[in-house]
Short mmCIF file of C-alpha atoms in Angstrom, two decimals:
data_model
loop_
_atom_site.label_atom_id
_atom_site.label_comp_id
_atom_site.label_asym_id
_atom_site.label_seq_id
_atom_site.Cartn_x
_atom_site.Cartn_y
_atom_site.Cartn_z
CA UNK A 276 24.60 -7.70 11.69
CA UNK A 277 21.86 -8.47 8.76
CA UNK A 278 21.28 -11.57 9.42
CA UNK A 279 20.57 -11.71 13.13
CA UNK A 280 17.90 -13.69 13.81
CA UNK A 281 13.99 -11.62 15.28
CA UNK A 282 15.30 -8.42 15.20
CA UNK A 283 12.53 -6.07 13.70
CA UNK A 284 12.61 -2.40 12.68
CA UNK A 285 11.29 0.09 15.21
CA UNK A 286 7.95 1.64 14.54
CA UNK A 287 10.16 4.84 13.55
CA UNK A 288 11.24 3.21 10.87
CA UNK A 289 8.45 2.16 9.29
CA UNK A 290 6.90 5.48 9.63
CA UNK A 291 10.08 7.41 8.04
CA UNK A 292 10.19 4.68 4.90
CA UNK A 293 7.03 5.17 4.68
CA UNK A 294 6.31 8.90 4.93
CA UNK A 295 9.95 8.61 2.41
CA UNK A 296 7.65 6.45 -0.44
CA UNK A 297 5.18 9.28 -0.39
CA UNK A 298 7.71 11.89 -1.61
CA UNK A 299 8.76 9.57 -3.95
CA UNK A 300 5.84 8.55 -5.72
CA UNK A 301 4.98 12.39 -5.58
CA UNK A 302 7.88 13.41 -7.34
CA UNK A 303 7.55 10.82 -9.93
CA UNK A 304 4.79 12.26 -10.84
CA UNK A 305 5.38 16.12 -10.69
CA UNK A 306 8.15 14.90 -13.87
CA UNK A 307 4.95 13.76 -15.60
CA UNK A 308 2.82 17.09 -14.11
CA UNK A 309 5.55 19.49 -15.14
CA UNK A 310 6.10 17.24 -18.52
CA UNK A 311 10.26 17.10 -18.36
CA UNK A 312 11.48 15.62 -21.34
CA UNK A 313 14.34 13.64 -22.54
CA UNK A 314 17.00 11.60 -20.76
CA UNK A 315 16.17 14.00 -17.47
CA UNK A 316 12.32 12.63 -17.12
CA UNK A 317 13.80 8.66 -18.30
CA UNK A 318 16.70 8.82 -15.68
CA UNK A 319 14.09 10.20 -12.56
CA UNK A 320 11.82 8.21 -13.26
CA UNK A 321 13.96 4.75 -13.48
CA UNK A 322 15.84 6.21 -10.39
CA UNK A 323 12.47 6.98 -8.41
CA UNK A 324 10.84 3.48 -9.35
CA UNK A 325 14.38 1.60 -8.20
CA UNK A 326 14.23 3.75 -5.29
CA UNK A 327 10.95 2.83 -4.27
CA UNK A 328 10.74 -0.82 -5.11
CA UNK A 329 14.68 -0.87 -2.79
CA UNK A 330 12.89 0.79 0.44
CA UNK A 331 9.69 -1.65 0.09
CA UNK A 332 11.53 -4.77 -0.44
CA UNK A 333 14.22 -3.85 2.09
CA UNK A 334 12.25 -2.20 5.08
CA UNK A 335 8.63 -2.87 4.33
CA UNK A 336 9.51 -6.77 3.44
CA UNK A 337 12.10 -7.28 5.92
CA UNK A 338 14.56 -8.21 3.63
CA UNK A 339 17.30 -6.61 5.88
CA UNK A 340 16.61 -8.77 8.42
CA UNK A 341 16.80 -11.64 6.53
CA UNK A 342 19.10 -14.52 6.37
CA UNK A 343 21.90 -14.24 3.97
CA UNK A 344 20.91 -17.39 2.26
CA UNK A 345 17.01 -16.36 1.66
CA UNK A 346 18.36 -12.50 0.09
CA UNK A 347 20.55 -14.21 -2.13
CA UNK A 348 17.64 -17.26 -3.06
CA UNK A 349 15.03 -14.28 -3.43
CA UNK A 350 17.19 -11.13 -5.34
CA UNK A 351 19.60 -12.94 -7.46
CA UNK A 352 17.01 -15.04 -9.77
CA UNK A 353 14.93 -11.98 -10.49
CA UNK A 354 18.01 -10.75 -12.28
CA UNK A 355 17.52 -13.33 -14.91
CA UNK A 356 14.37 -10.51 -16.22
CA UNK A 357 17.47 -8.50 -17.31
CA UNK A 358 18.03 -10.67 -20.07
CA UNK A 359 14.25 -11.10 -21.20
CA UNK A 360 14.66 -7.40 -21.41
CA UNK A 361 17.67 -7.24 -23.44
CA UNK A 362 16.31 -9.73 -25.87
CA UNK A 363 12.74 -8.13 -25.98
CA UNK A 364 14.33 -4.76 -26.64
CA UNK A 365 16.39 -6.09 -29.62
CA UNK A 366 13.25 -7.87 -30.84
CA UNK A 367 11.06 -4.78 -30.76
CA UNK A 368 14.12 -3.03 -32.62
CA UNK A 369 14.16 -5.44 -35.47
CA UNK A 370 9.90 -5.99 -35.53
CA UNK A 371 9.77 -2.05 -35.67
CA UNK A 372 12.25 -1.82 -38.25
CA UNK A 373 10.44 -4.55 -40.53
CA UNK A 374 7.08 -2.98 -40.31
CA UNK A 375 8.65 0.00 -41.49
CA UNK A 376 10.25 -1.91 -44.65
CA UNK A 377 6.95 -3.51 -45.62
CA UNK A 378 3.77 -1.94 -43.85
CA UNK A 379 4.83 1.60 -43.47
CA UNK A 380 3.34 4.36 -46.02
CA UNK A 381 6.92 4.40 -48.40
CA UNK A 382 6.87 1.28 -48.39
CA UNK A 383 6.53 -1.79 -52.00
CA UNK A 384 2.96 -3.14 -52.48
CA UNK A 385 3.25 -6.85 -50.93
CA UNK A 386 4.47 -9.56 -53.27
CA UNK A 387 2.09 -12.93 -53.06
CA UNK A 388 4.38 -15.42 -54.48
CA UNK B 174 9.99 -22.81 16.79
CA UNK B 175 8.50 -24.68 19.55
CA UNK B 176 11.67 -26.27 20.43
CA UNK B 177 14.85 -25.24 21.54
CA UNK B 178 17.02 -25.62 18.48
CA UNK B 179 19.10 -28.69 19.24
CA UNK B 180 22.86 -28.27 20.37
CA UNK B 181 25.24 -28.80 17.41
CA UNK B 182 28.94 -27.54 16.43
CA UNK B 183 26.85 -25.43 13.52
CA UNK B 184 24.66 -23.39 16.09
CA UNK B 185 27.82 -23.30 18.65
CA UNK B 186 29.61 -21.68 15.89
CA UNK B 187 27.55 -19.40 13.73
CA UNK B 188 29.25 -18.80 10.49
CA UNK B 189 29.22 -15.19 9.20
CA UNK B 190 28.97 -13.64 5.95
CA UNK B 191 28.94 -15.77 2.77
CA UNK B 192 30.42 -18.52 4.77
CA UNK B 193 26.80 -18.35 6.25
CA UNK B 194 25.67 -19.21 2.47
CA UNK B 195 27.78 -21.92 2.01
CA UNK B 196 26.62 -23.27 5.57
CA UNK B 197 22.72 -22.70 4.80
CA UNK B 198 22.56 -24.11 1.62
CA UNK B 199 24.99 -26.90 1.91
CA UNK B 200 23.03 -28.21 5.01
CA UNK B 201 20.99 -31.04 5.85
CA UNK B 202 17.29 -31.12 5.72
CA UNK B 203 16.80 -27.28 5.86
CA UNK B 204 18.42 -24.63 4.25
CA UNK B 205 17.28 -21.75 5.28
CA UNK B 206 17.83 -22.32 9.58
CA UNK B 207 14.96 -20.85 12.01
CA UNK B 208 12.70 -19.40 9.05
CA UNK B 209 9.30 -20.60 9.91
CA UNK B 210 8.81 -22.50 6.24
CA UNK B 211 5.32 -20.39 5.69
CA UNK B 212 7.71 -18.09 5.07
CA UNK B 213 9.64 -19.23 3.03
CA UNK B 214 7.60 -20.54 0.75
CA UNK B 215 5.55 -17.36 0.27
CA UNK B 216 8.84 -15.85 -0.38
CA UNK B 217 9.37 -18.39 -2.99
CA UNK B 218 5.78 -17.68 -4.54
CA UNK B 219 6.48 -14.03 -4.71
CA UNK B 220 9.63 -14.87 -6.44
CA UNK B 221 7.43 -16.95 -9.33
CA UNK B 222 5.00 -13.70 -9.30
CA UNK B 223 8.17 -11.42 -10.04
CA UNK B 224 8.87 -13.23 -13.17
CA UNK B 225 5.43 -13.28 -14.20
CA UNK B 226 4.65 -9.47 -13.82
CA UNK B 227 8.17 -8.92 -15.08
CA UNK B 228 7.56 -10.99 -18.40
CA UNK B 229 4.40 -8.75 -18.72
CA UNK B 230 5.91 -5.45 -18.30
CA UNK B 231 8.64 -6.65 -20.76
CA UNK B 232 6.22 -8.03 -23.09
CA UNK B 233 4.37 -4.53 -23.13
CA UNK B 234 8.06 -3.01 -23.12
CA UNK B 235 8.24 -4.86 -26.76
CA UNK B 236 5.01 -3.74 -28.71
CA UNK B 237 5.54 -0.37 -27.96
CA UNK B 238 8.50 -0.25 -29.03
CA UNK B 239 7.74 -2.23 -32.08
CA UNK B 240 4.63 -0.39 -32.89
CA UNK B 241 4.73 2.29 -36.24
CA UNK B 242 1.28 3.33 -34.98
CA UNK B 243 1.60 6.14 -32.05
CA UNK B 244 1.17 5.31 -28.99
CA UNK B 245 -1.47 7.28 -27.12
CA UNK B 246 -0.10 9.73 -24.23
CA UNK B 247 -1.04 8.01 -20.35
CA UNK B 248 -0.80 11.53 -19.05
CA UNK B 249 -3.80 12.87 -21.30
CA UNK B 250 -5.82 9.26 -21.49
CA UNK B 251 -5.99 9.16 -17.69
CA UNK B 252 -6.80 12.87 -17.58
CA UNK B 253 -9.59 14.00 -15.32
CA UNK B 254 -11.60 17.90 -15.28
CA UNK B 255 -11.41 18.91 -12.20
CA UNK B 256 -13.13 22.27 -11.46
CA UNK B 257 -12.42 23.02 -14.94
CA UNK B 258 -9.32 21.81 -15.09
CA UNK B 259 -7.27 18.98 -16.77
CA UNK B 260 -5.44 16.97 -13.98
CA UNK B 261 -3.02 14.17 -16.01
CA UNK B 262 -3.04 11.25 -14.14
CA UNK B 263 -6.04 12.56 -11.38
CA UNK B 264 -7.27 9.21 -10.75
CA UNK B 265 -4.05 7.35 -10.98
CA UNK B 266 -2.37 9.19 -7.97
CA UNK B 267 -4.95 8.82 -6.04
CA UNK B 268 -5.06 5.08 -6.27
CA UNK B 269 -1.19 5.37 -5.91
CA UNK B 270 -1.37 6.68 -2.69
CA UNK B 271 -4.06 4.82 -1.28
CA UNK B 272 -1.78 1.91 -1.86
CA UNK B 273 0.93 3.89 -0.43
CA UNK B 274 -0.67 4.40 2.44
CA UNK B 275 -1.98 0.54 2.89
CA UNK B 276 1.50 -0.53 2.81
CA UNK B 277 1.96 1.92 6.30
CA UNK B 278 -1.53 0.58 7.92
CA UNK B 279 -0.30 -3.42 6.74
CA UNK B 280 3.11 -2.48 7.98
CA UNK B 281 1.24 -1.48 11.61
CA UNK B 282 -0.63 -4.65 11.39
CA UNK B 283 2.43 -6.83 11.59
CA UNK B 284 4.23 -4.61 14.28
CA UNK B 285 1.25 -4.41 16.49
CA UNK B 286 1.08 -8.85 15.56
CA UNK B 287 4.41 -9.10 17.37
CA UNK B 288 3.22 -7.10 20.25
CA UNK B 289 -0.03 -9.53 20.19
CA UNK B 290 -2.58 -6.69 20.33
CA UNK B 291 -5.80 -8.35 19.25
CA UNK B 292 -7.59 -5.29 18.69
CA UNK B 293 -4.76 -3.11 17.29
CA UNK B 294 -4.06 -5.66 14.75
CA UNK B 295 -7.48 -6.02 13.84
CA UNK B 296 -8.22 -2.69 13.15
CA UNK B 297 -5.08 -2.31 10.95
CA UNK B 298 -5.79 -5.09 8.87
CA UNK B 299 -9.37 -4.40 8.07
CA UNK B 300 -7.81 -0.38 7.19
CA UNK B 301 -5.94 -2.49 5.09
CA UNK B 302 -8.75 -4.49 3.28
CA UNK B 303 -10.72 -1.35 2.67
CA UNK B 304 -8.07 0.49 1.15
CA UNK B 305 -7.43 -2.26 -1.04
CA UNK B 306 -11.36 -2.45 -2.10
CA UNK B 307 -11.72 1.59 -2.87
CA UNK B 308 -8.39 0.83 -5.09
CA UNK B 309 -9.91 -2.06 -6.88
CA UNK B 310 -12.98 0.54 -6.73
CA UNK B 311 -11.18 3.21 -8.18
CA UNK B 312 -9.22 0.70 -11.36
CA UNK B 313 -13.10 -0.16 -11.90
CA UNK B 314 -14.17 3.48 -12.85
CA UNK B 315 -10.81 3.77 -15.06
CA UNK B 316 -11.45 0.60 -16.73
CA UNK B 317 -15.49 1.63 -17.20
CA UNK B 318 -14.43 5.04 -18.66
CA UNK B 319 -12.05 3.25 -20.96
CA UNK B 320 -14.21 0.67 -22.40
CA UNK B 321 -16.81 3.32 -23.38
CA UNK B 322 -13.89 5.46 -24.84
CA UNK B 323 -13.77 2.26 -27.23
CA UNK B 324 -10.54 0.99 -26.06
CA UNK B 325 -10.79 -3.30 -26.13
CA UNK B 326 -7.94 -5.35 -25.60
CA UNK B 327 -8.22 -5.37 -29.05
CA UNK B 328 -8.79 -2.26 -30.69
CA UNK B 329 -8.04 1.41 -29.77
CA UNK B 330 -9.66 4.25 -31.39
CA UNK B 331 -6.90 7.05 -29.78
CA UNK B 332 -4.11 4.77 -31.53
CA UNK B 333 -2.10 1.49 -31.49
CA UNK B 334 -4.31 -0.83 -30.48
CA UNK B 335 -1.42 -3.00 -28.17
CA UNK B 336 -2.38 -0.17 -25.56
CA UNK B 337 -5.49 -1.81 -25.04
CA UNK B 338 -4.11 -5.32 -24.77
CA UNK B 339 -1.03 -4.19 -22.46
CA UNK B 340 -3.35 -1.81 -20.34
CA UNK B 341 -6.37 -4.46 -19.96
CA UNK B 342 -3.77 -7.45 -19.35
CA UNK B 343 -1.40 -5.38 -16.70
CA UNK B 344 -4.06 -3.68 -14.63
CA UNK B 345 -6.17 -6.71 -14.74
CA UNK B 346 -3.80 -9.05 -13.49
CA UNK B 347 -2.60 -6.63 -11.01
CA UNK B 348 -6.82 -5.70 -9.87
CA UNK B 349 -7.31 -9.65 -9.26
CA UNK B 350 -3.80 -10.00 -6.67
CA UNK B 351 -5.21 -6.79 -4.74
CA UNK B 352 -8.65 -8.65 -4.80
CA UNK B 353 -7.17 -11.94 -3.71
CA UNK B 354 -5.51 -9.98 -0.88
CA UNK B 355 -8.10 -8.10 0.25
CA UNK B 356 -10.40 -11.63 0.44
CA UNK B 357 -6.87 -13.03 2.59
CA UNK B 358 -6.79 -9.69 4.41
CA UNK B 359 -10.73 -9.83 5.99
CA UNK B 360 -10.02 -14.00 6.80
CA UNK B 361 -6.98 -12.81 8.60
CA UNK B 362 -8.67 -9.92 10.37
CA UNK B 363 -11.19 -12.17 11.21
CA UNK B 364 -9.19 -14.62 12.60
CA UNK B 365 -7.11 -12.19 14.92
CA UNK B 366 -10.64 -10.90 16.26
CA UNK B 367 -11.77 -14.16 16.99
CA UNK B 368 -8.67 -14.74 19.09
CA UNK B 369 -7.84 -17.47 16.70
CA UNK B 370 -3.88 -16.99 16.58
CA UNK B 371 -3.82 -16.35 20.72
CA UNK B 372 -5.13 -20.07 21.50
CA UNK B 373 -3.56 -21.74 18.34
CA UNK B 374 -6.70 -22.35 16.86
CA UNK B 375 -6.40 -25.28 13.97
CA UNK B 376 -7.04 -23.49 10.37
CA UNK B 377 -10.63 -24.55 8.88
CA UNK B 378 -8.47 -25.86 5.72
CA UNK B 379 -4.61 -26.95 6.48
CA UNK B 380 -5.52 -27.81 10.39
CA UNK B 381 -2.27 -25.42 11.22
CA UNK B 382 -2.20 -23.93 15.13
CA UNK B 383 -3.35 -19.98 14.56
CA UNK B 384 -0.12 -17.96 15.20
CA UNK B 385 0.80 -14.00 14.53
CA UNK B 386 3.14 -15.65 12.12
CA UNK B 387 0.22 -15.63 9.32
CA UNK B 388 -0.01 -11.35 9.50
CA UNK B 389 3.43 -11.12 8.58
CA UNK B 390 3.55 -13.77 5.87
CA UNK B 391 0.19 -11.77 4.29
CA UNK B 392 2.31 -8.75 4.89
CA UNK B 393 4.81 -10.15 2.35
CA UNK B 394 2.26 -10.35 -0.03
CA UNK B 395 0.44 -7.03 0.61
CA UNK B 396 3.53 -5.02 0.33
CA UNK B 397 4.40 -6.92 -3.26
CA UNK B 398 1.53 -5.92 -4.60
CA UNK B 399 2.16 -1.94 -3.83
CA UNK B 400 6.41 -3.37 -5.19
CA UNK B 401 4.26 -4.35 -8.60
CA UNK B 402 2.60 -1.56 -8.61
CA UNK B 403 5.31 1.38 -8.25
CA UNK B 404 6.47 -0.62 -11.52
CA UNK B 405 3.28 -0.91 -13.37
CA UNK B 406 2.77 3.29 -12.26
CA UNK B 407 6.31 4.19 -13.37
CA UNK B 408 6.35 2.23 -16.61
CA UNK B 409 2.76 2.24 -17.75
CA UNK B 410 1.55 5.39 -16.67
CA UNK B 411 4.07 7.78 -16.58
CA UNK B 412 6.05 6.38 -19.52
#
């Protein structure tokens, strides 16, 4: 199964992932060429990218093929990011909301104590 | 692996599945059983690079979000006329797919390593290093045509000025890993035509016998920078 040990991908394989990461890097950027808006161009383009990065890291990288140990060593720190980007988000919220109170153009003259 | 792997109850009876976990990483002396360690640890380095590119995306996810000052549109900035006509993102695609298509010639490279054809492999990988030069080629004509726009990375005439800072840091950081692996990319093609990995030759630094083992581990690394930069595309560019 996955983890069977020297087993590689056949030649086909690589050429159909690859040929596959052409369309998708195409159509990732027809939604920018044809200028979609909204949740429809946020939601293709996260699902392209994901897409993509899956197919390299899985086929291109070998990752398949892989022990179970090493997949789970590799993929499962990464998620850590996640949080980064849940506390970076809030951040940027908070900073953006702040600059509004005391930079933006309705905004008090600044008080020097 | 040189030797046979030694006869124990573990190799008699494989475990499957997460038991497999358990067994690897509860075991002695090795945890991960018959990776070669080069391996391994470029896996391991990769992982440290994910969390460095990935604290820079987020970081660039923050200012713009935080920014009052608009953010200039990628699609128009990276604009080229082309017979006349506005292309968004002309120069960007390109380089996009010249990556693309390095990750295929790279991907050759290592299958044709297995099979041990010298001259195969060698052409693949230098494909590979001069793909990776017109791309660094290419982000050097963006970056000129920027700076003499007046974008620094700190100051931007077309609008918040973090643009320049994320766009400068990003690319930049992303440019020198495709430099570093094109440099790694002609050693190793070098190598391979020198028949270096068929008799084992020692390594001019570590002293380690050549083996096909080294295009696959570069591999890893050739094909992370293309993973980096299907991120940095989607999130920078196309944003």
């Amino acid at each position: 199964m996955a983890n069977e040990q020297g087993q590689q991908p056949s030649l086909a394989t690589y050429l159909k992932i690859w040929g596959l990461l052409f369309v998708l890097s195409t159509a990732s950027y027809l939604v920018v060429y044809f200028d979609l808006q909204g949740y429809l161009r946020w939601s293709l383009l996260i699902a392209f990218m994901l897409l993509q990065a899956g197919l390299i890291v899985s086929v291109l990288m070998h990752m398949l093929w892989e022990r179970l140990a090493l997949m789970y060593a590799i993929l499962v720190p990464p998620l850590l990011l996640l949080t980064l980007l849940g506390i970076g988000a809030v951040e940027a919220d908070y900073t953006f909301m702040t600059r509004g109170t005391f930079f933006g153009p309705s905004s008090p003259p600044a008080q020097h104590p | 692996m040189t030797q046979p792997a030694p006869t124990s109850t573990a190799s008699v009876t494989a475990p499957e599945g997460l038991e497999s976990l358990i067994a690897d990483f509860s075991s002695d002396q090795r945890a991960f059983k018959n990776v070669p360690w080069a391996k391994v640890m470029m896996w391991i380095f990769l992982l440290g690079d994910t969390f460095v590119f990935g604290s820079f995306l987020i970081g660039y996810m923050n200012v713009r979000m935080s920014t009052q000052v608009p953010w200039p549109h990628p699609a128009e900035v990276f604009a080229l006329t082309v017979g006349g006509k506005s292309i968004p993102l002309f120069l960007v695609i390109i380089m996009t797919f010249i990556l693309t298509f390095s990750c295929g010639t790279m991907s050759l490279a290592i299958n044709y390593g297995f099979r041990k054809d010298r001259q195969k492999t060698f052409l693949m990988l230098l494909l590979t290093a001069l793909l990776g030069a017109s791309f660094v080629g290419m982000q050097a004509i963006e970056w000129t045509k920027l700076i003499h726009e007046g974008v620094r990375p700190w100051a931007n005439p077309m609008g918040a000025v973090q643009f320049g800072a994320s766009f400068f840091m990003i690319t930049g950081f992303h440019g020198t890993h495709v430099t570093i692996g094109v440099i790694f990319l002609i050693i190793t093609a070098i190598k391979v035509l020198r028949g270096d990995l068929d008799n084992m030759r020692p390594g001019f630094l570590t002293g380690r016998k050549g083996s096909y083992e080294i295009v696959e581990i570069l591999g890893l690394y050739w094909h992370f920078v293309d993973l980096v930069w299907v991120f940095i595309f989607a999130v920078f560019y196309l944003w």
